[in-house]
CSV table of C-alpha atoms in Angstrom, one decimal:
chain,number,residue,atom,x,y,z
A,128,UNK,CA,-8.5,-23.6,-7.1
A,129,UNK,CA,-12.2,-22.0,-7.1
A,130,UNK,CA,-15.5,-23.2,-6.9
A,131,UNK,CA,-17.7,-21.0,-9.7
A,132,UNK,CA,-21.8,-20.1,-10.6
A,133,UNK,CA,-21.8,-23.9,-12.4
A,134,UNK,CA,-20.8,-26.5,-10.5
A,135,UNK,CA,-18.1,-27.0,-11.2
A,136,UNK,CA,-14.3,-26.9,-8.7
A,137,UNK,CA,-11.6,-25.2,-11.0
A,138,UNK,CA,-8.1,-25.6,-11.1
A,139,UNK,CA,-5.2,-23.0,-12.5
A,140,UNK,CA,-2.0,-24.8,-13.3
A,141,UNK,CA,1.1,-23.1,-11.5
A,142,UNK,CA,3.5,-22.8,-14.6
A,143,UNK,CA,7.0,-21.3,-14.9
A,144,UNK,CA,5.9,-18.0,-15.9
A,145,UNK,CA,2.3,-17.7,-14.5
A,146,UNK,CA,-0.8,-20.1,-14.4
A,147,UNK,CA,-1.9,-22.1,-17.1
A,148,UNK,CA,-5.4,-22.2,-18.8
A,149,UNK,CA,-8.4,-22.8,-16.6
A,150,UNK,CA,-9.0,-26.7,-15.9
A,151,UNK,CA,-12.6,-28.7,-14.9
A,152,UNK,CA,-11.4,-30.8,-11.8
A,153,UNK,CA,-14.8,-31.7,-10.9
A,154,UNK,CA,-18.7,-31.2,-12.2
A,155,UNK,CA,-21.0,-31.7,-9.7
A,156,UNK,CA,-24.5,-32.8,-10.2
A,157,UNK,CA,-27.6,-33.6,-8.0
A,158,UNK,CA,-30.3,-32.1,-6.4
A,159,UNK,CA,-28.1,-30.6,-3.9
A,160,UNK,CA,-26.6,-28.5,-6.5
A,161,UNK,CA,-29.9,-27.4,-8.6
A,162,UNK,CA,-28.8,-23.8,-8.2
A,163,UNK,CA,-25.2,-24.5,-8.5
A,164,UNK,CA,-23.3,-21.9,-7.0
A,165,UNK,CA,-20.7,-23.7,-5.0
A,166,UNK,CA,-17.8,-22.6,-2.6
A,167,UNK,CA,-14.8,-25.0,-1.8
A,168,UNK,CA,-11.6,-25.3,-0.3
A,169,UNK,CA,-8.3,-27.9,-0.7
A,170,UNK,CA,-7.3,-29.5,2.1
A,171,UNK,CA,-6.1,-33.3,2.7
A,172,UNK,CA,-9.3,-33.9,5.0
A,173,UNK,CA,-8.4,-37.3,5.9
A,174,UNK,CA,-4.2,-37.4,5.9
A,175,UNK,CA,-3.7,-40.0,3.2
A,176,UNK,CA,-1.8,-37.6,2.0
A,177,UNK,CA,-4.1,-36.4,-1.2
A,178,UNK,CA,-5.9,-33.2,-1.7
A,179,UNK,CA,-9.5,-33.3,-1.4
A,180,UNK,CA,-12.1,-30.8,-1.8
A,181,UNK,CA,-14.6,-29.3,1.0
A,182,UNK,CA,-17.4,-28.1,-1.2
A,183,UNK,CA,-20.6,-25.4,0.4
A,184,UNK,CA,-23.6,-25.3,-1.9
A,185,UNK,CA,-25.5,-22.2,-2.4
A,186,UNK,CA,-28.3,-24.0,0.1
A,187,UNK,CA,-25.9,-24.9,2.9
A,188,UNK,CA,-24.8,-27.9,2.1
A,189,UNK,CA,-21.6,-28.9,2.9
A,190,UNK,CA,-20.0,-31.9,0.7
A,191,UNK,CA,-16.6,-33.8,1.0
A,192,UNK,CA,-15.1,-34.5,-2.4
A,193,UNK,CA,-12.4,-37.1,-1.7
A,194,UNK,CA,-9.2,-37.6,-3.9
A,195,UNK,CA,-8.8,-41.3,-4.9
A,196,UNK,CA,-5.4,-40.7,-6.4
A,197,UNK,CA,-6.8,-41.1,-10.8
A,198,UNK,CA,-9.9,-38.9,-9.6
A,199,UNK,CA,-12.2,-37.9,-7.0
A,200,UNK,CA,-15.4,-39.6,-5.4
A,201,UNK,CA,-18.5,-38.7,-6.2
A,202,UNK,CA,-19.5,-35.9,-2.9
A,203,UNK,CA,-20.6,-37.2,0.4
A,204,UNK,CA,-22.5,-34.6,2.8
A,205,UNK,CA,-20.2,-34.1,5.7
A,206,UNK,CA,-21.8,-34.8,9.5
A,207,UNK,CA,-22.1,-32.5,12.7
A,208,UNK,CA,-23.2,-33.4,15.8
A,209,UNK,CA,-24.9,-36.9,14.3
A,210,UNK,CA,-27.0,-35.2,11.7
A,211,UNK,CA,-26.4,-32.9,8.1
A,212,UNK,CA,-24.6,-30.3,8.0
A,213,UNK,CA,-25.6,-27.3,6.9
A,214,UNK,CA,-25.1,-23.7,6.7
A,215,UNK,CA,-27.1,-21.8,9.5
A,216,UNK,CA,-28.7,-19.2,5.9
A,217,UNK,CA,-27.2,-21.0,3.5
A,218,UNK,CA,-24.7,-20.3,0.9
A,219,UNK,CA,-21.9,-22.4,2.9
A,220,UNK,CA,-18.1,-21.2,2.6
A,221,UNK,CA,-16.2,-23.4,3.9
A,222,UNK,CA,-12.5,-23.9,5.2
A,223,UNK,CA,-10.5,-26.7,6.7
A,224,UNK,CA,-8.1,-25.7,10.1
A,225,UNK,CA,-6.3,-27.2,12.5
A,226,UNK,CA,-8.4,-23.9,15.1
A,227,UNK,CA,-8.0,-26.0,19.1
A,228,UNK,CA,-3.6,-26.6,18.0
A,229,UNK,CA,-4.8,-30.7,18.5
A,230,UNK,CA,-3.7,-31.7,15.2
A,231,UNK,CA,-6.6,-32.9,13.6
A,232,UNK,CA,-8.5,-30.4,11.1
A,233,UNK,CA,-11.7,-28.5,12.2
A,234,UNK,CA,-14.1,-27.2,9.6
A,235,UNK,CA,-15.4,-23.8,9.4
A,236,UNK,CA,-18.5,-22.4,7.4
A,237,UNK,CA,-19.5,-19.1,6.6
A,238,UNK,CA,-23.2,-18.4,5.8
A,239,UNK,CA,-25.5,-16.0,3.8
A,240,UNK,CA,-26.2,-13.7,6.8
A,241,UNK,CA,-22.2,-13.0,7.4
A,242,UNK,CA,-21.8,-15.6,10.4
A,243,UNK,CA,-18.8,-17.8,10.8
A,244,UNK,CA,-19.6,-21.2,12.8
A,245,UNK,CA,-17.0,-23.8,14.0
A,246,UNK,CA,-17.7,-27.3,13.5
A,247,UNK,CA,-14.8,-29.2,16.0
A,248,UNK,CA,-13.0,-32.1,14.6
A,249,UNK,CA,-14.1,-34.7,17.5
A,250,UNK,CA,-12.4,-37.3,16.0
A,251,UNK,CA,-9.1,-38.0,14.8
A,252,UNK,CA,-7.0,-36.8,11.8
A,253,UNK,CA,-7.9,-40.2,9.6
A,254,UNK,CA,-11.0,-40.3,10.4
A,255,UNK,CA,-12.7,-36.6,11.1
A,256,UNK,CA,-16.1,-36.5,13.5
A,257,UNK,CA,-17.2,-33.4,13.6
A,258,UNK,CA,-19.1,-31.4,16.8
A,259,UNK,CA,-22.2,-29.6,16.9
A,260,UNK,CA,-21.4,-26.1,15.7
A,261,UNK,CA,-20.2,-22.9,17.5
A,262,UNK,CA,-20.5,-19.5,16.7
A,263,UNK,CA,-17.5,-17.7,16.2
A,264,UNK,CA,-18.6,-14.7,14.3
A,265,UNK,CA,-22.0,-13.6,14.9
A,266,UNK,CA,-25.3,-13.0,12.5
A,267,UNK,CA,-24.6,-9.9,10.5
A,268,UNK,CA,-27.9,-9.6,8.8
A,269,UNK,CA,-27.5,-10.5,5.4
A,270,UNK,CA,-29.1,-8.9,2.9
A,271,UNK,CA,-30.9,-5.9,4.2
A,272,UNK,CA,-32.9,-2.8,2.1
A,273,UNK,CA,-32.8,-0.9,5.4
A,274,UNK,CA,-31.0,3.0,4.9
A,275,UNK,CA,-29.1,2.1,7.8
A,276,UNK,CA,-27.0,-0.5,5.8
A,277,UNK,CA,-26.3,2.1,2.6
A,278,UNK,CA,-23.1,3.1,4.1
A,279,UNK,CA,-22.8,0.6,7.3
A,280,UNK,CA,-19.5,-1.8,7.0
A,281,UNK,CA,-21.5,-4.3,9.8
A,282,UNK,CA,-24.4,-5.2,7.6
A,283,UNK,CA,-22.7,-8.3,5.5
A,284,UNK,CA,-23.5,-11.6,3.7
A,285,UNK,CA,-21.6,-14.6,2.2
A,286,UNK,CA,-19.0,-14.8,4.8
A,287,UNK,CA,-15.9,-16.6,3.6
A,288,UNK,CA,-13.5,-17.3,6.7
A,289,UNK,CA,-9.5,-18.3,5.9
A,290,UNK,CA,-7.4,-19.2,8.8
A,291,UNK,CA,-4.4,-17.8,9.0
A,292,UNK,CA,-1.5,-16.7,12.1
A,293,UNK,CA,-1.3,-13.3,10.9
A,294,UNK,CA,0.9,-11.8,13.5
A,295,UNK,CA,3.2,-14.7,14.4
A,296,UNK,CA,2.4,-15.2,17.9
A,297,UNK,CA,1.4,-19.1,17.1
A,298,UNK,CA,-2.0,-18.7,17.3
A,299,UNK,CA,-4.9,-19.0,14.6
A,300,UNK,CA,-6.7,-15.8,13.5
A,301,UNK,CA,-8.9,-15.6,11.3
A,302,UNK,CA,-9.9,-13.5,8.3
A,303,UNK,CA,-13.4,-13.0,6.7
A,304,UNK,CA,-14.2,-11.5,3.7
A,305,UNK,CA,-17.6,-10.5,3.1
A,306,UNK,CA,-20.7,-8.9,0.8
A,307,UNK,CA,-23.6,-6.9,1.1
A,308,UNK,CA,-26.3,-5.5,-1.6
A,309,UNK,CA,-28.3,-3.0,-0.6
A,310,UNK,CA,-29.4,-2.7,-4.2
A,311,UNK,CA,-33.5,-2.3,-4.7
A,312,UNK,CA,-35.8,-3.2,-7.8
A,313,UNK,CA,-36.0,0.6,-8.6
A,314,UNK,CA,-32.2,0.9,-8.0
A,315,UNK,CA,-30.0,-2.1,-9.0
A,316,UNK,CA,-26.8,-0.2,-10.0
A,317,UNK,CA,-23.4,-1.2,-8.2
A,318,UNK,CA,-23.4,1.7,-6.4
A,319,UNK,CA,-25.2,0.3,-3.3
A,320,UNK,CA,-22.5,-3.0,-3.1
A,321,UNK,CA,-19.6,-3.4,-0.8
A,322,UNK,CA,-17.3,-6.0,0.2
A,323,UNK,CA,-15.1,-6.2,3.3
A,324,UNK,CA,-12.3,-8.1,4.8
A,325,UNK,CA,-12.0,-8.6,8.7
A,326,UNK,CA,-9.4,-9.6,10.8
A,327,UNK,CA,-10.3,-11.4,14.1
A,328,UNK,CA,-6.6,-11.7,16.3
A,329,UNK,CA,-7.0,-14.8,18.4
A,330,UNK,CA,-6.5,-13.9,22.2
A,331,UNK,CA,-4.2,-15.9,24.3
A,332,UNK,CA,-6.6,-18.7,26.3
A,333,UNK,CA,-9.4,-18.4,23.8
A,334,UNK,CA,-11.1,-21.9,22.2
């Protein structure tokens, strides 16, 4: 699955030998969406059981796409804390995870400036109400022009944050792969571009 430039949520059909030509699961449309570079991620949001779609748009948004079983709903911005929810900068990457171990799923966003915020899920696993958000991984600048950033691997934009128990103690960590462009209207080769992937190990006792 893969959100793309367009609009649209793709799909790659698992087959015996490989995957299977690219399929158009969803277009989306609507002001939200006028630049339409979208982010998502499949998880069964509500427990029926069906796998939805948790869409960021390039402006922060942050959309459920619901699985009715012969198609999917027309997106519905997701809550937090009452009101909207949107990226802190913008460009929204989203993930669905089960972070606090309570058995409901949490949502959490990374933005244009390389943060990582937790929304909590306050509600229940049929019916999610999410928190205010939480930092979890700090501002990291987005795109800066600066000289310090040329080289630096802490200058970063476009977070995207997985969730993942990557050394088997039973806890969530997380992973976060990231951009930056340092690139400059007199210099807009690919030599200035970098992308990273951190690893954040959960401590015992942490929220």
């Amino acid at each position: 699955m893969s959100g793309g430039y367009d609009g649209r949520i793709y799909r790659w059909p698992r087959t015996a030998d490989g995957f299977g030509p690219r399929e158009d699961l969803v277009i989306l449309k609507g002001e939200a969406f006028r630049d339409p570079h979208v982010a998502c991620h499949a998880a069964d949001w509500d427990g029926d059981g069906r796998t939805d779609f948790v869409v960021g748009a390039r402006h922060g948004e942050v959309f459920l796409v619901r699985n009715q079983g012969k198609g999917f709903a027309a997106p519905v911005q997701l809550e937090a804390g009452g009101k909207p929810l949107k990226a802190p900068a913008g460009d929204a990457g989203p993930h669905a995870a089960d972070w606090d171990g309570d058995g409901d799923l949490d949502l959490l966003v990374g933005d244009d400036r390389g943060r990582v915020t937790i929304y909590r899920n306050e509600g229940t696993r049929a019916a999610p109400k999410l928190a205010q958000g939480e930092t979890l991984v700090p501002d990291r600048g987005g795109r800066f022009v600066e000289e310090r950033c040329k080289l630096s691997e802490e200058c970063a934009m476009r977070a995207k944050p997985w969730v993942v128990d990557w050394n088997g103690d039973g806890r969530p960590d997380l992973l976060v792969g990231d951009f930056h462009d340092h690139r400059t209207p007199e210099a807009n080769g690919n030599e200035h571009m970098h992308g990273w992937v951190w690893l954040y190990v959960r401590e015992a006792g942490s929220r």
